Short mmCIF file of C-alpha atoms in Angstrom, two decimals:
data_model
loop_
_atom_site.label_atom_id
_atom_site.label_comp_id
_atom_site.label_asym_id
_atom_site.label_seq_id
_atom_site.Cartn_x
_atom_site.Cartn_y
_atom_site.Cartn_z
CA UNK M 1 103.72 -176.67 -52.48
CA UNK M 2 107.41 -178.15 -53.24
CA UNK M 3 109.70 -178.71 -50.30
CA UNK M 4 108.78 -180.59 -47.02
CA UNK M 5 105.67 -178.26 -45.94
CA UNK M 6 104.50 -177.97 -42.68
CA UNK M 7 100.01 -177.92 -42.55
CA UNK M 8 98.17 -177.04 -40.04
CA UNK M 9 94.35 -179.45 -40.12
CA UNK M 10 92.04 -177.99 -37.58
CA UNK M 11 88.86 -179.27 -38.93
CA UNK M 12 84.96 -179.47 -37.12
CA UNK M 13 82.79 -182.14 -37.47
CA UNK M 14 80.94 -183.21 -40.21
CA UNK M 15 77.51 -183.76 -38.97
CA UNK M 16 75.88 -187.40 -39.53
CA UNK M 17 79.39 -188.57 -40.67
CA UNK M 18 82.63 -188.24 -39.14
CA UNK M 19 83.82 -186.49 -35.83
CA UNK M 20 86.12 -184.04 -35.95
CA UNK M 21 89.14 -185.91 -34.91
CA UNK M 22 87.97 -188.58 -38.04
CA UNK M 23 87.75 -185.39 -40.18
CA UNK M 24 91.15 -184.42 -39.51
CA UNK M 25 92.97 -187.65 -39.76
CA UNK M 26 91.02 -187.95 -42.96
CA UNK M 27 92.26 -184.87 -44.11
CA UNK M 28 95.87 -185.56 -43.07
CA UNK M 29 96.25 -188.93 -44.61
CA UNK M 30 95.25 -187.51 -48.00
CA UNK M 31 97.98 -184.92 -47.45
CA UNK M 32 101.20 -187.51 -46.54
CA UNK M 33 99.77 -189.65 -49.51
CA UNK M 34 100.07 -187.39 -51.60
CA UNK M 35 103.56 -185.97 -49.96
CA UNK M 36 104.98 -188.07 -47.90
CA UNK M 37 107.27 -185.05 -47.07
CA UNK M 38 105.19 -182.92 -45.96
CA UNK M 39 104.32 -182.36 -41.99
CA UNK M 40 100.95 -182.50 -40.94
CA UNK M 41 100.24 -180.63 -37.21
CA UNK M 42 96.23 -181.08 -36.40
CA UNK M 43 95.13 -179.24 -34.01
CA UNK M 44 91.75 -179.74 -32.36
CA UNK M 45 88.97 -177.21 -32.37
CA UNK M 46 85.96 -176.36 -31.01
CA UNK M 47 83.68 -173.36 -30.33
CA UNK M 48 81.72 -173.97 -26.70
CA UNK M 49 79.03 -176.21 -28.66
CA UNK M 50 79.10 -180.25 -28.64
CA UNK M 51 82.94 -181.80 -28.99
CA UNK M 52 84.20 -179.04 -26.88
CA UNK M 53 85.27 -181.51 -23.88
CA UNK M 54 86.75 -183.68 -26.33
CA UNK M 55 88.82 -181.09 -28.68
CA UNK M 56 90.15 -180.35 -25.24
CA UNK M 57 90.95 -183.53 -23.70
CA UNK M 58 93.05 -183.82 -27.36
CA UNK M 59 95.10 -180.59 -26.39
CA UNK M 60 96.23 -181.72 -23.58
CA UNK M 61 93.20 -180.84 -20.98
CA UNK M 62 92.51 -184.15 -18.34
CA UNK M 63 88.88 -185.84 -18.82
CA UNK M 64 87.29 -185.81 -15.11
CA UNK M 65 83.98 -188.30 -15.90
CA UNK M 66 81.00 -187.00 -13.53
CA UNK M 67 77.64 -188.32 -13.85
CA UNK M 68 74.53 -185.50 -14.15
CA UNK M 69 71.16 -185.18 -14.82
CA UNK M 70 70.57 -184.92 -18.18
CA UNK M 71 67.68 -183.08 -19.86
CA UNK M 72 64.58 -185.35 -18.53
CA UNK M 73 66.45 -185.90 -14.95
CA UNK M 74 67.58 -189.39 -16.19
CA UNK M 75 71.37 -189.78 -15.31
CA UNK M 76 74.09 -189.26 -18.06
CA UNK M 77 77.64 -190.32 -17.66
CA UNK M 78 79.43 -187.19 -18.73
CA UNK M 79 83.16 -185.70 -18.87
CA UNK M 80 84.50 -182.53 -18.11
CA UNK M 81 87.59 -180.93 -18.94
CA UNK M 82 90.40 -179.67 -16.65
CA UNK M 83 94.23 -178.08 -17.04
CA UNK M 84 94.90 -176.69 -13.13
CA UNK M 85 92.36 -174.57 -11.51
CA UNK M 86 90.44 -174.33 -14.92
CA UNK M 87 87.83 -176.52 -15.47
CA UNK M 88 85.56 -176.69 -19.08
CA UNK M 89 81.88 -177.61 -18.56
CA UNK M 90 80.43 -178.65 -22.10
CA UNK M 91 76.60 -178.22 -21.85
CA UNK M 92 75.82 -180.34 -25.14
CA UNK M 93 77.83 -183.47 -23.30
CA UNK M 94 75.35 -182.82 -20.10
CA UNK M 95 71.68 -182.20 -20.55
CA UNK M 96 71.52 -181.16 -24.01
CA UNK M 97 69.57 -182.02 -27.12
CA UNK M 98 72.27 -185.25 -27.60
CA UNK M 99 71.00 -186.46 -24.17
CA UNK M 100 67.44 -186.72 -24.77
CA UNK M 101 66.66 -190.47 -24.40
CA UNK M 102 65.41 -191.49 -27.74
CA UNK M 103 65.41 -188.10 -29.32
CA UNK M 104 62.51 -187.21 -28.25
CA UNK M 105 62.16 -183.31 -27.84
CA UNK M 106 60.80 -181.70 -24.44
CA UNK M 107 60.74 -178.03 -24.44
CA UNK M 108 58.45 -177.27 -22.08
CA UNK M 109 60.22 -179.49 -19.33
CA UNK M 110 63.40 -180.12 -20.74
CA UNK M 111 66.40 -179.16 -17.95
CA UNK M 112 69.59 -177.49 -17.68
CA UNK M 113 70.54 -179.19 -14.16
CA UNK M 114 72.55 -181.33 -15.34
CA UNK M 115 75.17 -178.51 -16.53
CA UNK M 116 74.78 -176.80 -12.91
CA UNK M 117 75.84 -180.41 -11.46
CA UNK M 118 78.95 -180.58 -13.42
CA UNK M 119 79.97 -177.30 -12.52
CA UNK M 120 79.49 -178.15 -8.88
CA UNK M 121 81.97 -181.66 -9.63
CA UNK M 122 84.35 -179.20 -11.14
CA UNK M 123 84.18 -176.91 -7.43
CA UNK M 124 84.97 -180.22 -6.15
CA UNK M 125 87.51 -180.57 -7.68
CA UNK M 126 89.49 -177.47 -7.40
CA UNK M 127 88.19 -175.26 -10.02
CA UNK M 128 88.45 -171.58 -9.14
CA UNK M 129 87.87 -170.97 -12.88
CA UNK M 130 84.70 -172.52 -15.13
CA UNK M 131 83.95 -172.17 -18.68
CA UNK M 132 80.89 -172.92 -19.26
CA UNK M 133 80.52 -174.12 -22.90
CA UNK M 134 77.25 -173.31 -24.29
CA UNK M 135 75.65 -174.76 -27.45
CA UNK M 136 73.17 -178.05 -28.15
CA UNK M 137 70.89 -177.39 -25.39
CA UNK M 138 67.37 -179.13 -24.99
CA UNK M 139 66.34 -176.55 -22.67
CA UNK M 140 64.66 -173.39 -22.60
CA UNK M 141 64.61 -172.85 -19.30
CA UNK M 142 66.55 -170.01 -18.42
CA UNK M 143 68.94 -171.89 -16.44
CA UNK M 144 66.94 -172.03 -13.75
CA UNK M 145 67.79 -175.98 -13.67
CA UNK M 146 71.54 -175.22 -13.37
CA UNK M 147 71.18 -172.36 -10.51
CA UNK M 148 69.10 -175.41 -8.97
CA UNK M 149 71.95 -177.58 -8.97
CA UNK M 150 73.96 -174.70 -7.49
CA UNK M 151 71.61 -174.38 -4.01
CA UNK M 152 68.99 -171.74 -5.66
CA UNK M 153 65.59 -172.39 -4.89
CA UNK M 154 62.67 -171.06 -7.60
CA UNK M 155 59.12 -170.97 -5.28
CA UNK M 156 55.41 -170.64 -6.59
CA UNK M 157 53.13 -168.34 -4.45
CA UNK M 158 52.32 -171.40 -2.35
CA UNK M 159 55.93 -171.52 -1.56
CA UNK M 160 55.98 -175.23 -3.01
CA UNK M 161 59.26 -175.84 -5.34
CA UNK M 162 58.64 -175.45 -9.18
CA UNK M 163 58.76 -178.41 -11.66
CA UNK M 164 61.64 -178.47 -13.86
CA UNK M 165 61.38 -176.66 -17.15
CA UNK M 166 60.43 -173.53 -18.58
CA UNK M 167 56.93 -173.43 -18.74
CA UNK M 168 57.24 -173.91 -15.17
CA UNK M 169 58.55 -170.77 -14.58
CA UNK M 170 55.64 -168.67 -15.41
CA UNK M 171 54.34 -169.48 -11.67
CA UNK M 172 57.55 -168.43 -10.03
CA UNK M 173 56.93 -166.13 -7.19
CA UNK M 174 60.08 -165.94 -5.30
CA UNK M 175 63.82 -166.76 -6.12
CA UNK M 176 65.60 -167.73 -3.31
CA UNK M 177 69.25 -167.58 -3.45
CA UNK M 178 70.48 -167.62 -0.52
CA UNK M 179 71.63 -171.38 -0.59
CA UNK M 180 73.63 -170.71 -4.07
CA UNK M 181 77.09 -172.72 -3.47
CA UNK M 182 79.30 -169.61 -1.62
CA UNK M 183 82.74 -171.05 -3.88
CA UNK M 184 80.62 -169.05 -6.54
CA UNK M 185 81.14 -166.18 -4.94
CA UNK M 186 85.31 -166.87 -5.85
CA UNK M 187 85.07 -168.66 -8.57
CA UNK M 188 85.36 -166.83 -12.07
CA UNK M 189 82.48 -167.82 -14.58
CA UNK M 190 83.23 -167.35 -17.86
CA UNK M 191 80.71 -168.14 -20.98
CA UNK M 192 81.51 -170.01 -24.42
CA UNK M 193 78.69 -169.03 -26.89
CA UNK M 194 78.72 -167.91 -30.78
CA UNK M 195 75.45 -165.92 -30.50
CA UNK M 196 74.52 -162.93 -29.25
CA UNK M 197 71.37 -162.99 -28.75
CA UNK M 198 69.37 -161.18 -25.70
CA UNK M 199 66.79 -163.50 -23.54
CA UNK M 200 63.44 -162.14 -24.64
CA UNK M 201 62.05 -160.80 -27.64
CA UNK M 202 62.00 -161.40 -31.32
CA UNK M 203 65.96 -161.84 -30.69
CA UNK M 204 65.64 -163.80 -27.99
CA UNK M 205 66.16 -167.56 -26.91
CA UNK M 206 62.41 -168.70 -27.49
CA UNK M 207 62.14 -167.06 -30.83
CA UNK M 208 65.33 -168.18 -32.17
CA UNK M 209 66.21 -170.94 -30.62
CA UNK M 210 63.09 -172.95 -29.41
CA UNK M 211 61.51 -174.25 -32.34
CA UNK M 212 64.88 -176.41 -33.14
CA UNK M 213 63.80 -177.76 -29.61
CA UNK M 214 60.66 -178.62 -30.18
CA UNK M 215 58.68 -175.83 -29.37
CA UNK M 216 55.00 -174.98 -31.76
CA UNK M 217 53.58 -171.18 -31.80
CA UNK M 218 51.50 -171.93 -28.78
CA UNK M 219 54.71 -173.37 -26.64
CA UNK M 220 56.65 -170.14 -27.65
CA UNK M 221 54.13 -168.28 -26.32
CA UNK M 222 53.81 -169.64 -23.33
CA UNK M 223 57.77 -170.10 -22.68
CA UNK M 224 58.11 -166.36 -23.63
CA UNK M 225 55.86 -165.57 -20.97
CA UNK M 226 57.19 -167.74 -18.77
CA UNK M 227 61.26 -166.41 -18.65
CA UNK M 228 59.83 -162.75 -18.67
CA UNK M 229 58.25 -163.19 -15.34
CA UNK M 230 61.59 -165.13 -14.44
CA UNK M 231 63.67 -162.56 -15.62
CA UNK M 232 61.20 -159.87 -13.82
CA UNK M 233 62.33 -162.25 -10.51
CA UNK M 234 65.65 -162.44 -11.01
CA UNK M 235 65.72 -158.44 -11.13
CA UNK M 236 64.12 -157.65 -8.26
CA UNK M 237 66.28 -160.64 -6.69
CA UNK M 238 69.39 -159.42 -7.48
CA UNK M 239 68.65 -155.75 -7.38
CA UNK M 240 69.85 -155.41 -10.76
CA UNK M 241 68.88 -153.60 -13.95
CA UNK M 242 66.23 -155.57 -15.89
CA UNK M 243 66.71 -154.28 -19.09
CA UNK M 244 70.92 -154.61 -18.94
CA UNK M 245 70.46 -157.98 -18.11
CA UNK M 246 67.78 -159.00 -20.39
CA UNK M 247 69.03 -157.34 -23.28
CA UNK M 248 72.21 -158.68 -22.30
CA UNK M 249 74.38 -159.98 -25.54
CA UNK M 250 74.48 -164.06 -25.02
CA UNK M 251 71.92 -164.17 -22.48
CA UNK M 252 69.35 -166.16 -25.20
CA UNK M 253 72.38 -168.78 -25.38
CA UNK M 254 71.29 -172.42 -24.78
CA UNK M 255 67.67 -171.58 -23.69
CA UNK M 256 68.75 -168.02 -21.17
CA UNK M 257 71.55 -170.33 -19.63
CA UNK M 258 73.74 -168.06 -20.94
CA UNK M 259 70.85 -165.05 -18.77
CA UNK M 260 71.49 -167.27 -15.37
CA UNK M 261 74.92 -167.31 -15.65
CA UNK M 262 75.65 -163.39 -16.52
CA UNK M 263 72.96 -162.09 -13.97
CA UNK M 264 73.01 -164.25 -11.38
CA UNK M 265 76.47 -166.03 -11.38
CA UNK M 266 78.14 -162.34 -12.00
CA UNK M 267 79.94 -164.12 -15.31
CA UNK M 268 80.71 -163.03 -18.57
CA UNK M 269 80.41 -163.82 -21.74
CA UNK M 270 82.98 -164.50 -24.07
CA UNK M 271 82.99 -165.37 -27.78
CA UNK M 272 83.40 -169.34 -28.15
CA UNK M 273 85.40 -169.72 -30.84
CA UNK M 274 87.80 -167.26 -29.61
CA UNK M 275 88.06 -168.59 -26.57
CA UNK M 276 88.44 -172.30 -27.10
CA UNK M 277 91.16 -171.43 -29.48
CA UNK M 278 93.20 -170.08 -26.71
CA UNK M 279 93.05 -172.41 -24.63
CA UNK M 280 93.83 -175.03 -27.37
CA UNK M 281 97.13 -172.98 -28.16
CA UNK M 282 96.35 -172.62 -31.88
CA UNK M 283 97.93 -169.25 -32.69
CA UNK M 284 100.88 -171.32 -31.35
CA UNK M 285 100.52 -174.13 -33.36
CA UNK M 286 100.39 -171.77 -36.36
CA UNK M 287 104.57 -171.29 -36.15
CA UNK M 288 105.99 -172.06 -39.49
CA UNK M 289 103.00 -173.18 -40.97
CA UNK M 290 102.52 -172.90 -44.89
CA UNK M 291 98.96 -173.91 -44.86
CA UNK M 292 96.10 -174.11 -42.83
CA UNK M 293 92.91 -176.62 -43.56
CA UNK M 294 90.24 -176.05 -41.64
CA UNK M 295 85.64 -176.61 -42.42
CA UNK M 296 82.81 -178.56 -41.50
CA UNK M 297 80.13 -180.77 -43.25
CA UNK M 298 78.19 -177.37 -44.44
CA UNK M 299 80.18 -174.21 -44.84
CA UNK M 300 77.23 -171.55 -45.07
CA UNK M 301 76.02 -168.43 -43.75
CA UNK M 302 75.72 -170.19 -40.68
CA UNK M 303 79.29 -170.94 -40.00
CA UNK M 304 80.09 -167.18 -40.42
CA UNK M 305 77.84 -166.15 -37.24
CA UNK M 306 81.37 -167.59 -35.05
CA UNK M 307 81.83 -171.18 -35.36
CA UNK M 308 84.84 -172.89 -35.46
CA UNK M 309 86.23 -173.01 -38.77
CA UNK M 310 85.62 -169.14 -39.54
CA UNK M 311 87.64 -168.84 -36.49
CA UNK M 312 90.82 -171.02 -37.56
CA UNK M 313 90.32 -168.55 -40.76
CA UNK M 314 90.73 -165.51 -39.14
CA UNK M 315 93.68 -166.55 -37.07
CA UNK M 316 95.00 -167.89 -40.09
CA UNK M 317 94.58 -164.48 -41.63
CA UNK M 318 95.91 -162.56 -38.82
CA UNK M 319 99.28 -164.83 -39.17
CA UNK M 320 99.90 -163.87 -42.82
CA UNK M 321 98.77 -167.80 -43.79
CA UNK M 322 96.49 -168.93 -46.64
CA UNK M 323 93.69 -171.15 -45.62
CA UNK M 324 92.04 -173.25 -47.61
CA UNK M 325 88.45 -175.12 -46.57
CA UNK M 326 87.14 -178.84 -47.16
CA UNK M 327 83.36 -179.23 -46.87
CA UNK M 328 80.95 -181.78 -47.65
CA UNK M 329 78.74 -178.69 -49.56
CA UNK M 330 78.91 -175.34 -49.37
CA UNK M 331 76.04 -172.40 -49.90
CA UNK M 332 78.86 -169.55 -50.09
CA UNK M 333 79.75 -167.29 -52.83
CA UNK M 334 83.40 -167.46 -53.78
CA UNK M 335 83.45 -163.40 -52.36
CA UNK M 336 82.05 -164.66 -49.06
CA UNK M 337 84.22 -167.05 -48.66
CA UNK M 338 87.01 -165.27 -49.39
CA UNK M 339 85.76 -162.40 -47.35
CA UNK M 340 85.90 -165.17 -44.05
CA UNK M 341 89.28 -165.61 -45.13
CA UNK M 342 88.93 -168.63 -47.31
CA UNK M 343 92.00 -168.94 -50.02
CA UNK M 344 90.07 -172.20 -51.53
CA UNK M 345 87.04 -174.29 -51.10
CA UNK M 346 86.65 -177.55 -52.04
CA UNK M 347 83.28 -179.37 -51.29
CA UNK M 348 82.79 -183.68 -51.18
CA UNK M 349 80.06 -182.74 -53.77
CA UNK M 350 82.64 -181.19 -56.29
CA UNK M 351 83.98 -185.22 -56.25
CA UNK M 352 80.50 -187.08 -55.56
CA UNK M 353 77.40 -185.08 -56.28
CA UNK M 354 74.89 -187.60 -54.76
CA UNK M 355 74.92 -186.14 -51.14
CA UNK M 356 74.35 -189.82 -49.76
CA UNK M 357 77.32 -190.81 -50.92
CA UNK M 358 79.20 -188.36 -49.97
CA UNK M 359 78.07 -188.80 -46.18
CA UNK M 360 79.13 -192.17 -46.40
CA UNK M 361 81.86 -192.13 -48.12
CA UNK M 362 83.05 -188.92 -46.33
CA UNK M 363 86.53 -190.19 -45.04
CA UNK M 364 87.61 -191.34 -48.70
CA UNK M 365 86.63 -188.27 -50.36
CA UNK M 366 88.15 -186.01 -48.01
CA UNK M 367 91.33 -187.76 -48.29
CA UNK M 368 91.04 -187.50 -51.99
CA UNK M 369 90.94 -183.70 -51.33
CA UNK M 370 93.90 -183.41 -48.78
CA UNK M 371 95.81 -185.16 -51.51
CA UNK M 372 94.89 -181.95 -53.94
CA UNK M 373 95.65 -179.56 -51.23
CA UNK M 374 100.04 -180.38 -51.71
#
């Protein structure tokens, strides 16, 4: 790459070992060391999941701090991100699995309140429009926590309040909504997820989702059980269709958050990736570019079902511009790769096999491979 190229670094995080900001500047320094000509443009990323808030605030978004309930109901100091009347509600930087105290994994009780609470900071603050950004959640509660922190009240037969949590909701008997916040009803809701999964079945939020929560074959049962009768509610609540809304694509994101806010907050769901890119400008920021680096710590199969960096490829595609990956391992053929849109990949265990080192030494070797990229 002779001349004085311009490269475009729009890198995710490599899990256990750098953020994506490190990842980038990692990447970048390798480049200019190598060519001291060239111009590198990074360009944060993210795809509704955890460092969505912060890719943003590095585009130019403002950080607004708020402090929620996080999964457990302990308080969490928080950010959200805002650019006008559009605010960005992260669920991962709220109540999800990040914001467990200790780690320790609650399925049953675990609560998406927190992520209702933020939204209701962002109304205070002028939002008329709210991404929610769905992705790390601890929850599996349908949302019911967030529609909580919105006015909703969920009622047993007794009419007594329900605990917090999805197994809780198997002894809802009434969904009251008529204390829901009424700036809803003028605010637009929009959804950041990469999955399109429905809420129930053996597609669905528990089935997929739970068991990276914490969940054993006796909790799925029981939390399957649990958001059908909730979903059965919200129906006859709403007066809607059960079966559009249940087999709604996204409504299994983040536990059947993505369920609340589709068929009770009237939103819609939009691919993440796709989404966060806009509003980040990067088809922009692709303008003269000769190159464009983008990855994560494991390029797999995973990383083609819509996050991030398969993204960056297909813009990158779209704008006629070869794109070349850095990993710290990869499980791809070189025909799926190249069918994401991947020129090159180069992995940290192509330079360091022992995948130890490689974690710890990630900033080092990946500016050994920006160096190779120019």
């Amino acid at each position: 790459m002779p001349g004085r190229p311009l490269v475009v670094v729009a890198c995710d995080k490599f899990k256990g070992s750098l953020t994506a900001r490190e990842v980038d500047e990692a990447v970048a320094a390798g480049i200019l060391a190598a060519n001291p000509e060239a111009e590198v443009r990074i360009v944060p990323i993210a795809d509704g999941g955890d460092g969505t808030v912060a890719a943003l605030a590095g585009a130019g978004f403002d950080l607004v701090p708020v402090e929620v309930a996080g999964p457990t109901l302990e308080p969490v100091a928080a950010n959200y991100a805002v650019r006008g009347d559009l605010a960005v509600v992260e669920l991962a930087d709220t109540c999800g699995l990040l914001r467990l105290p200790g780690g320790g994994l609650v399925p049953l009780t675990a609560s998406s309140r927190g992520l209702g609470e933020a939204v209701l900071a962002a109304l205070d603050g002028g939002a008329r429009t709210v991404v929610l950004g769905l992705g790390g959640s601890a929850s599996n509660d349908g949302g019911a926590g967030m529609l909580r922190a919105l006015g909703a009240r969920l009622l047993d037969a007794s009419g007594a309040e329900l605990a917090e949590g999805g197994a809780a909701l198997g002894s809802l008997a009434e969904l009251d909504l008529a204390g829901l916040d009424p700036r809803l009803r003028v605010t637009e809701i929009v959804v950041a997820c990469d999955v399109d999964n429905p809420l129930l079945g053996p597609r669905g939020a528990v089935a997929t989702f739970s068991a990276q929560k914490g969940a054993g074959p006796e909790d799925q049962e029981r939390l399957e059980a649990a958001l059908a009768t909730y979903a059965a509610t919200v129906a006859e609540t709403t007066g809607r269709d059960h079966a559009e809304i249940v087999e709604a694509p996204g409504a299994g994101a983040a536990g059947g958050v993505g369920f609340a806010a589709f068929a009770v907050l009237g939103g819609r769901v939009e691919r993440g990736v796709e989404l966060l890119l806009g509003l980040v400008g990067f088809a922009e920021a692709l303008a003269s570019a000769d190159l464009v680096v983008t990855g994560e710590g494991s390029f797999d199969h995973q990383t083609l079902s819509g996050k991030a960096p398969v993204g960056v490829l297909q813009a990158a595609r779209r704008a006629g511009i070869p794109a070349t990956v850095v990993c710290g391992r990869t499980t791809l053929s070189p025909a799926d790769a190249e069918h994401a849109g991947a020129a090159r990949v180069h992995a940290l265990t192509d330079l360091e096999p022992d995948p130890e080192r490689c974690m710890r030494n990630a900033a080092e070797l990946l500016a050994q491979l920006g160096g190779e990229l120019v």
